[in-house]
Short mmCIF file of C-alpha atoms in Angstrom, two decimals:
data_model
loop_
_atom_site.label_atom_id
_atom_site.label_comp_id
_atom_site.label_asym_id
_atom_site.label_seq_id
_atom_site.Cartn_x
_atom_site.Cartn_y
_atom_site.Cartn_z
CA MET A 1 0.12 -0.29 -0.17
CA GLY A 2 3.18 2.72 -0.18
CA ALA A 3 6.47 3.15 1.47
CA ALA A 4 5.91 3.49 5.61
CA LEU A 5 6.75 7.44 6.56
CA PRO A 6 6.92 8.33 9.90
CA ARG A 7 4.73 7.51 12.78
CA PRO A 8 1.72 10.90 12.81
CA ALA A 9 1.81 12.12 16.32
CA VAL A 10 -1.36 11.75 18.54
CA LYS A 11 -2.28 14.74 17.82
CA ASP A 12 -2.80 13.98 14.88
CA ILE A 13 -5.20 12.03 16.14
CA HIS A 14 -6.80 14.30 18.16
CA ARG A 15 -6.89 17.17 15.47
CA VAL A 16 -9.47 14.88 14.52
CA GLU A 17 -11.41 13.33 17.40
CA SER A 18 -11.92 17.28 18.90
CA ALA A 19 -13.77 18.55 15.58
CA ILE A 20 -15.17 15.58 14.81
CA ALA A 21 -16.62 16.37 17.94
CA SER A 22 -17.70 19.82 18.36
CA TYR A 23 -20.31 19.13 15.39
CA GLY A 24 -21.35 15.14 16.54
CA ASP A 25 -24.59 16.50 17.88
CA GLU A 26 -25.91 18.13 14.84
CA PHE A 27 -24.99 14.26 12.95
CA ILE A 28 -26.77 12.60 15.75
CA ALA A 29 -29.76 14.31 14.88
CA LEU A 30 -29.14 14.20 10.99
CA ARG A 31 -29.48 10.36 11.54
CA ARG A 32 -32.30 10.74 13.38
CA ASP A 33 -34.48 12.69 11.13
CA ILE A 34 -33.08 10.06 8.19
CA HIS A 35 -34.30 6.89 10.36
CA GLN A 36 -37.70 9.44 10.80
CA HIS A 37 -38.19 9.54 7.34
CA PRO A 38 -36.38 5.71 5.48
CA GLU A 39 -37.45 5.46 2.27
CA LEU A 40 -37.32 2.15 0.32
CA SER A 41 -34.23 0.82 -2.34
CA PHE A 42 -34.10 3.29 -5.82
CA LYS A 43 -37.12 5.99 -4.00
CA GLU A 44 -34.46 7.33 -1.55
CA HIS A 45 -34.98 11.25 -3.14
CA ARG A 46 -34.91 12.84 0.30
CA THR A 47 -32.13 11.82 1.53
CA SER A 48 -30.19 12.06 -1.58
CA ALA A 49 -31.18 15.86 -0.69
CA LEU A 50 -30.04 15.49 2.12
CA VAL A 51 -26.75 13.90 0.74
CA ILE A 52 -26.33 16.61 -1.56
CA GLU A 53 -27.20 20.00 0.06
CA ARG A 54 -24.61 19.04 2.75
CA LEU A 55 -21.36 17.72 0.22
CA THR A 56 -22.41 20.88 -1.94
CA ALA A 57 -22.06 23.66 0.51
CA TRP A 58 -18.40 21.78 1.79
CA GLY A 59 -17.28 22.13 -1.35
CA TYR A 60 -17.99 18.86 -3.13
CA GLU A 61 -18.23 18.08 -6.81
CA VAL A 62 -21.61 17.13 -7.17
CA THR A 63 -22.40 14.39 -9.14
CA THR A 64 -26.03 12.74 -9.25
CA GLY A 65 -28.77 10.34 -10.24
CA ILE A 66 -26.44 7.56 -10.74
CA ALA A 67 -28.99 4.90 -10.31
CA GLY A 68 -31.77 7.52 -9.92
CA THR A 69 -31.20 8.27 -6.50
CA GLY A 70 -26.82 7.96 -6.41
CA VAL A 71 -24.91 10.74 -5.12
CA VAL A 72 -20.75 11.34 -5.83
CA GLY A 73 -19.25 13.38 -4.06
CA THR A 74 -15.54 14.30 -5.21
CA LEU A 75 -12.88 16.26 -3.93
CA ARG A 76 -9.59 16.85 -5.41
CA ARG A 77 -6.23 17.68 -4.04
CA GLY A 78 -3.42 18.00 -5.80
CA ALA A 79 -1.60 15.00 -7.65
CA GLY A 80 -2.03 11.68 -5.83
CA LYS A 81 -4.24 7.78 -5.48
CA ARG A 82 -8.27 7.61 -6.40
CA LEU A 83 -9.84 6.34 -2.87
CA GLY A 84 -13.81 5.79 -2.92
CA ILE A 85 -15.23 5.50 0.37
CA ARG A 86 -19.28 4.08 0.15
CA ALA A 87 -22.18 4.37 2.26
CA ASP A 88 -25.81 3.02 1.44
CA MET A 89 -28.87 4.53 2.22
CA ASP A 90 -31.97 2.65 2.28
CA ALA A 91 -34.46 1.29 4.32
CA LEU A 92 -36.54 -1.33 4.28
CA PRO A 93 -40.19 -2.24 4.07
CA ILE A 94 -41.18 -3.14 7.92
CA ARG A 95 -43.02 -1.78 10.27
CA GLU A 96 -41.10 0.06 12.99
CA ALA A 97 -41.60 -1.41 16.53
CA THR A 98 -39.20 0.60 18.93
CA GLY A 99 -41.59 3.45 20.29
CA LEU A 100 -38.53 5.89 19.53
CA ALA A 101 -39.19 9.88 19.62
CA TYR A 102 -38.00 9.67 16.25
CA ALA A 103 -39.57 6.54 15.47
CA SER A 104 -40.56 6.45 11.50
CA VAL A 105 -43.05 8.24 9.93
CA ASN A 106 -43.83 5.88 7.23
CA ALA A 107 -45.55 3.58 7.56
CA GLY A 108 -44.02 0.06 7.09
CA VAL A 109 -40.87 2.01 6.12
CA MET A 110 -38.05 1.48 8.60
CA HIS A 111 -34.03 1.76 8.79
CA ALA A 112 -33.67 -1.41 10.77
CA CYS A 113 -30.04 -2.13 9.67
CA GLY A 114 -28.59 0.82 10.43
CA HIS A 115 -28.51 2.64 7.15
CA ASP A 116 -29.33 6.12 7.93
CA GLY A 117 -26.22 5.81 10.53
CA HIS A 118 -23.79 4.68 7.80
CA THR A 119 -24.71 8.31 5.73
CA ALA A 120 -24.34 10.12 8.34
CA ILE A 121 -21.06 8.43 9.75
CA LEU A 122 -20.00 9.03 5.64
CA LEU A 123 -21.09 12.61 5.76
CA ALA A 124 -19.68 13.80 8.90
CA ALA A 125 -16.40 12.31 7.50
CA ALA A 126 -17.05 14.66 4.19
CA ARG A 127 -17.48 18.01 6.67
CA PHE A 128 -13.97 17.45 7.92
CA LEU A 129 -12.15 16.47 5.41
CA ALA A 130 -13.30 19.00 3.42
CA GLN A 131 -12.26 21.14 6.08
CA SER A 132 -9.45 20.27 7.61
CA GLY A 133 -8.68 17.03 5.52
CA GLU A 134 -4.62 16.30 5.04
CA PHE A 135 -4.28 14.02 1.86
CA SER A 136 -2.71 14.70 -1.82
CA GLY A 137 -4.97 12.83 -4.51
CA THR A 138 -8.99 12.51 -5.04
CA LEU A 139 -11.71 11.00 -3.42
CA HIS A 140 -14.69 9.85 -4.17
CA LEU A 141 -17.32 9.80 -1.78
CA ILE A 142 -20.22 7.22 -2.96
CA PHE A 143 -23.72 7.66 -1.41
CA GLN A 144 -25.26 3.82 -2.67
CA PRO A 145 -29.03 3.33 -3.24
CA ALA A 146 -31.22 0.11 -2.91
CA GLU A 147 -28.49 -2.31 -1.03
CA GLU A 148 -31.74 -4.06 0.37
CA LEU A 149 -33.56 -4.76 -2.48
CA GLY A 150 -32.36 -3.50 -6.18
CA ALA A 151 -28.45 -4.47 -6.05
CA GLY A 152 -27.29 -0.45 -6.56
CA ALA A 153 -23.96 -1.76 -5.97
CA LYS A 154 -24.48 -3.02 -9.40
CA GLN A 155 -26.44 -0.21 -11.41
CA MET A 156 -24.54 3.13 -10.21
CA ILE A 157 -21.46 0.21 -11.77
CA ASP A 158 -23.31 -0.73 -15.04
CA GLU A 159 -23.91 2.73 -15.68
CA GLY A 160 -20.19 3.68 -15.39
CA LEU A 161 -19.43 4.24 -11.63
CA PHE A 162 -15.32 3.62 -11.79
CA GLU A 163 -15.02 4.53 -15.30
CA ARG A 164 -16.11 7.79 -14.46
CA PHE A 165 -15.27 8.09 -10.54
CA PRO A 166 -11.69 6.09 -10.92
CA CYS A 167 -10.87 4.41 -7.68
CA ASP A 168 -7.46 2.30 -6.64
CA ALA A 169 -9.84 1.17 -3.81
CA VAL A 170 -12.46 1.29 -2.55
CA PHE A 171 -13.97 0.88 1.08
CA GLY A 172 -17.10 0.56 3.21
CA LEU A 173 -18.27 -0.44 6.17
CA HIS A 174 -21.84 -1.69 8.81
CA ASN A 175 -22.45 -0.94 11.79
CA TRP A 176 -23.04 -5.00 13.67
CA PRO A 177 -25.49 -5.36 16.07
CA CYS A 178 -23.87 -7.58 19.58
CA VAL A 179 -20.46 -6.95 18.72
CA GLY A 180 -18.69 -4.36 21.38
CA ALA A 181 -20.05 -1.12 20.38
CA GLY A 182 -16.87 0.84 18.11
CA HIS A 183 -15.00 -2.44 18.13
CA VAL A 184 -13.31 -3.31 14.41
CA GLY A 185 -13.19 -6.58 12.32
CA CYS A 186 -11.49 -6.74 9.45
CA VAL A 187 -11.86 -9.88 8.11
CA SER A 188 -9.39 -10.69 4.34
CA GLY A 189 -11.07 -13.28 1.92
CA PRO A 190 -15.21 -14.23 2.43
CA ALA A 191 -16.39 -12.07 4.56
CA MET A 192 -20.13 -11.91 3.65
CA ALA A 193 -22.22 -14.70 2.35
CA ALA A 194 -23.62 -14.99 -1.53
CA ILE A 195 -27.64 -14.66 -1.55
CA ASP A 196 -29.76 -16.76 -4.41
CA GLN A 197 -33.41 -17.06 -4.36
CA ALA A 198 -35.36 -19.80 -5.29
CA GLU A 199 -39.41 -20.54 -5.83
CA ILE A 200 -40.78 -24.25 -5.50
CA THR A 201 -44.40 -23.94 -7.16
CA VAL A 202 -45.19 -27.93 -6.24
CA ARG A 203 -48.37 -28.97 -8.49
CA GLY A 204 -50.23 -32.20 -7.02
CA LYS A 205 -54.66 -32.82 -7.62
CA GLY A 206 -56.57 -31.62 -5.08
CA GLY A 207 -59.58 -32.33 -3.95
CA HIS A 208 -62.15 -33.30 -0.38
CA GLY A 209 -59.76 -33.71 3.10
CA ALA A 210 -61.97 -36.37 3.94
CA GLN A 211 -60.86 -38.24 0.29
CA PRO A 212 -57.42 -37.51 0.78
CA HIS A 213 -56.69 -41.03 -1.61
CA GLU A 214 -58.18 -39.40 -4.81
CA THR A 215 -55.92 -36.77 -4.18
CA ILE A 216 -52.07 -35.52 -4.49
CA ASP A 217 -51.34 -33.38 -1.74
CA PRO A 218 -49.13 -31.20 -2.59
CA VAL A 219 -48.45 -29.93 1.50
CA VAL A 220 -47.25 -33.56 2.48
CA VAL A 221 -45.14 -33.68 -0.54
CA SER A 222 -43.80 -29.84 0.14
CA ALA A 223 -43.33 -31.25 3.95
CA HIS A 224 -41.09 -33.44 2.74
CA LEU A 225 -38.96 -31.87 0.10
CA ILE A 226 -38.36 -28.73 3.29
CA THR A 227 -37.22 -32.29 5.33
CA ALA A 228 -35.12 -33.32 2.49
CA LEU A 229 -33.83 -29.68 1.94
CA GLN A 230 -31.72 -30.03 5.03
CA THR A 231 -29.60 -32.28 3.79
CA VAL A 232 -28.14 -30.92 0.72
CA VAL A 233 -26.11 -28.95 2.56
CA SER A 234 -25.57 -31.74 5.62
CA ARG A 235 -24.59 -34.24 3.04
CA ASN A 236 -23.59 -32.38 -0.05
CA VAL A 237 -21.18 -29.96 1.58
CA ASN A 238 -18.04 -30.40 2.57
CA PRO A 239 -18.22 -29.48 6.75
CA LEU A 240 -14.79 -27.07 6.73
CA ASP A 241 -16.81 -25.14 3.95
CA MET A 242 -20.31 -23.31 4.48
CA GLY A 243 -23.92 -23.16 3.27
CA VAL A 244 -27.06 -21.56 4.11
CA VAL A 245 -30.30 -23.35 2.53
CA THR A 246 -33.27 -22.20 4.41
CA VAL A 247 -36.72 -21.91 3.51
CA GLY A 248 -38.89 -18.65 5.38
CA SER A 249 -42.10 -19.50 3.32
CA ILE A 250 -44.91 -21.54 2.79
CA HIS A 251 -48.35 -20.99 1.15
CA GLY A 252 -51.18 -23.94 0.34
CA GLY A 253 -54.95 -24.27 0.91
CA GLU A 254 -57.27 -22.26 2.27
CA ALA A 255 -59.77 -24.29 4.68
CA SER A 256 -58.95 -27.19 6.44
CA ASN A 257 -60.68 -30.13 4.99
CA VAL A 258 -59.57 -28.74 1.45
CA ILE A 259 -56.34 -30.43 -0.14
CA PRO A 260 -55.07 -27.69 -2.44
CA GLY A 261 -53.95 -28.08 -6.00
CA THR A 262 -50.42 -26.44 -5.56
CA VAL A 263 -47.75 -25.35 -2.85
CA GLU A 264 -45.39 -22.52 -3.13
CA LEU A 265 -42.90 -22.07 -0.93
CA LYS A 266 -39.86 -19.25 -1.01
CA LEU A 267 -36.13 -20.01 0.30
CA THR A 268 -32.35 -18.18 0.62
CA ALA A 269 -29.47 -20.09 -0.13
CA ARG A 270 -25.93 -18.79 1.17
CA SER A 271 -22.41 -19.80 0.44
CA PHE A 272 -18.87 -18.75 0.47
CA LYS A 273 -17.37 -20.66 -2.03
CA PRO A 274 -17.80 -20.54 -5.89
CA GLU A 275 -17.84 -23.98 -6.01
CA VAL A 276 -20.26 -24.00 -2.63
CA ARG A 277 -22.75 -21.79 -4.47
CA ALA A 278 -22.75 -23.55 -7.98
CA LEU A 279 -23.86 -27.35 -5.96
CA LEU A 280 -26.81 -25.00 -4.86
CA GLN A 281 -27.69 -24.61 -7.62
CA GLN A 282 -28.24 -27.74 -8.80
CA ARG A 283 -29.00 -29.61 -6.13
CA ILE A 284 -31.26 -27.64 -4.80
CA PRO A 285 -34.02 -27.94 -8.10
CA ALA A 286 -33.01 -31.56 -8.88
CA LEU A 287 -34.21 -32.76 -4.94
CA ALA A 288 -37.43 -30.43 -5.52
CA ARG A 289 -38.20 -32.20 -8.39
CA ALA A 290 -36.85 -35.30 -7.29
CA GLN A 291 -38.83 -35.32 -4.42
CA ALA A 292 -42.45 -34.45 -5.66
CA GLU A 293 -42.04 -36.86 -8.43
CA SER A 294 -40.94 -39.99 -6.35
CA PHE A 295 -45.14 -38.46 -4.83
CA GLY A 296 -46.50 -38.51 -8.36
CA ALA A 297 -46.47 -34.49 -8.11
CA THR A 298 -44.61 -32.64 -10.16
CA ALA A 299 -42.56 -29.23 -8.81
CA ASP A 300 -41.33 -26.45 -10.72
CA VAL A 301 -38.75 -24.19 -9.90
CA ASN A 302 -37.04 -20.88 -10.17
CA TYR A 303 -33.58 -20.53 -8.78
CA ARG A 304 -32.66 -16.53 -9.47
CA LEU A 305 -29.06 -15.70 -8.04
CA GLY A 306 -28.11 -12.47 -6.02
CA PHE A 307 -25.22 -11.23 -4.41
CA PRO A 308 -21.97 -12.48 -4.56
CA PRO A 309 -20.20 -12.78 -1.80
CA VAL A 310 -18.31 -10.17 -0.29
CA ILE A 311 -13.95 -11.42 -1.42
CA ASN A 312 -12.53 -8.50 0.63
CA HIS A 313 -8.88 -8.05 -0.92
CA GLU A 314 -5.56 -9.15 1.81
CA ALA A 315 -3.61 -5.45 0.68
CA GLU A 316 -6.66 -3.39 1.81
CA THR A 317 -7.54 -5.30 4.22
CA THR A 318 -4.19 -5.39 5.94
CA PHE A 319 -4.60 -1.77 5.28
CA ALA A 320 -7.98 -1.46 6.79
CA ARG A 321 -7.24 -3.58 10.06
CA GLU A 322 -3.48 -1.48 10.21
CA VAL A 323 -5.82 2.07 10.05
CA ALA A 324 -8.04 0.91 13.42
CA LEU A 325 -5.12 -0.62 14.64
CA HIS A 326 -3.74 3.04 14.90
CA THR A 327 -7.35 5.15 15.65
CA PHE A 328 -8.44 2.98 18.46
CA GLY A 329 -5.66 0.68 19.41
CA ALA A 330 -5.86 -3.30 19.56
CA GLY A 331 -8.17 -3.21 22.17
CA ARG A 332 -10.69 -1.97 20.07
CA VAL A 333 -9.59 -4.32 17.55
CA ASP A 334 -11.29 -7.71 16.62
CA ALA A 335 -8.47 -10.07 16.23
CA ALA A 336 -11.23 -13.21 16.14
CA PHE A 337 -14.06 -11.59 14.03
CA ARG A 338 -15.68 -14.30 11.96
CA PRO A 339 -17.16 -14.11 7.91
CA ARG A 340 -21.01 -13.71 8.08
CA THR A 341 -23.63 -15.56 6.34
CA ALA A 342 -25.52 -11.94 5.68
CA SER A 343 -25.22 -10.33 2.17
CA GLU A 344 -24.14 -7.13 0.46
CA ASP A 345 -24.09 -5.71 -2.82
CA PHE A 346 -20.31 -4.20 -1.74
CA ALA A 347 -19.50 -7.40 -3.23
CA PHE A 348 -20.08 -6.04 -6.77
CA MET A 349 -17.90 -2.99 -5.93
CA LEU A 350 -15.20 -5.55 -4.88
CA GLN A 351 -15.57 -7.31 -7.83
CA ALA A 352 -15.31 -4.08 -10.08
CA ARG A 353 -11.71 -2.76 -7.92
CA PRO A 354 -9.53 -3.93 -4.33
CA GLY A 355 -10.95 -2.96 -1.55
CA SER A 356 -12.14 -4.48 1.68
CA TYR A 357 -16.11 -3.70 3.56
CA VAL A 358 -15.31 -3.52 7.67
CA PHE A 359 -17.81 -3.77 10.36
CA PHE A 360 -18.15 -1.85 13.38
CA GLY A 361 -19.94 -3.03 16.41
CA ASN A 362 -23.65 -1.59 16.74
CA GLY A 363 -22.97 -2.83 20.91
CA ASP A 364 -26.27 -4.56 22.39
CA SER A 365 -28.84 -3.60 20.23
CA ALA A 366 -31.53 -5.89 18.16
CA SER A 367 -30.67 -7.63 15.16
CA LEU A 368 -30.56 -5.92 11.73
CA HIS A 369 -33.52 -6.31 9.68
CA SER A 370 -35.68 -6.51 13.12
CA PRO A 371 -38.40 -4.53 13.88
CA HIS A 372 -37.20 -3.25 17.51
CA TYR A 373 -33.48 -2.44 16.09
CA ASP A 374 -31.86 0.99 15.44
CA PHE A 375 -28.43 2.76 14.83
CA ASN A 376 -26.59 3.61 18.36
CA ASP A 377 -25.51 7.07 18.03
CA ALA A 378 -22.74 6.54 20.02
CA ILE A 379 -20.83 4.75 17.28
CA LEU A 380 -21.15 7.61 14.62
CA ALA A 381 -18.03 9.10 15.74
CA PRO A 382 -15.53 7.00 16.01
CA ALA A 383 -16.74 5.64 12.83
CA ALA A 384 -16.26 9.07 11.26
CA ILE A 385 -12.95 9.76 12.97
CA TYR A 386 -11.93 6.07 10.90
CA TRP A 387 -12.88 6.53 7.63
CA VAL A 388 -11.27 10.34 7.84
CA ARG A 389 -8.22 8.59 9.01
CA LEU A 390 -8.66 5.94 6.51
CA ALA A 391 -8.57 8.63 3.29
CA GLU A 392 -6.01 10.89 4.88
CA ARG A 393 -3.47 7.70 5.53
CA PHE A 394 -4.37 6.33 2.15
CA LEU A 395 -3.93 9.67 0.28
CA SER A 396 -0.77 9.98 1.56
CA ASP A 397 1.32 6.71 1.19
CA GLU A 398 1.40 6.15 4.50
CA VAL A 399 0.95 3.06 6.52
CA PRO A 400 0.16 3.63 10.29
CA GLN A 401 1.27 1.72 12.82
CA GLU A 402 -0.75 0.64 15.89
CA THR A 403 -1.67 3.22 18.77
CA THR A 404 -0.79 2.85 21.97
CA PRO A 405 -3.90 1.80 24.04
#
């Protein structure tokens, strides 16, 4: 990542901390405002406008309309490398149950994954970097729509993101519940799983519940199929590898005394390795069809590939970890942090450019995608400081060293 330079003085970190602390309450208020007004994928118009307004006021060159509501803020200072930092902006179709004073006012829509926090973190860092940042190079701050449902990262890339805004590396972060507040996790290689989905329609022969012998019961077929699907991982995937097959939805019939003609199942498949992903894609449809046939029924399978796995690049992950060690000390960097089986469309950015996806502890909170979840405002300033330090170090060719705890 570059030749080592003299280690920055502790006061260099303190200048960032004190500045961000001086306006930290402003960004907590902004985060809560975004939380109160959540917007679904590709509909982040209000959030996008808030981002545009602030980046423009701080002197960024602002480009809008990428993947609809996406925004890129660019800051150029002399010659040097080019860095991209990404934050996601969209919310989820969940009815909030936190009871907070700033709870969602948009019925059935909620920031249940902390993207409100991610946006506020990057904006807080953006302000410091514009006003006091010490670096030489080009900084691209990427505010991405539609991470949750619409693969906004891929659409931004397809619309020329990295051709229009060249990046030598790109970084992102995600808060993580039940990890110490402000603790950092860095994983080299597979860090988050690929996500694929399947919709299976089991077709039998409906009839009266009192005369099952005259039917081909798709409910019974589906029950056996759900059980059989558990063997795809337990008996086909190497125990040293990871695979997940979860049936999350099953619908069939309306009355207790009527055997329906069809049952619909929806499932998710998760994996890290390409060969495991290919195996799941082959075995799940084959097993569904064979299981249905054994009962005299049929199964139609619509198998859709989703996000690829998040594969962090080794050099950039080492750099991200070193920045965390230098900024927070070893006590705040989780050396045993493990990959997560959740998924992220930042994977597409890491396929296009070197980089790393970092995890930032949210403390003792409800899980992601829970109606009781809330982003921990206490980690907003530390995460913003981390982005500042990473940007300044990357764009100065300095290799950070561990700070004294």
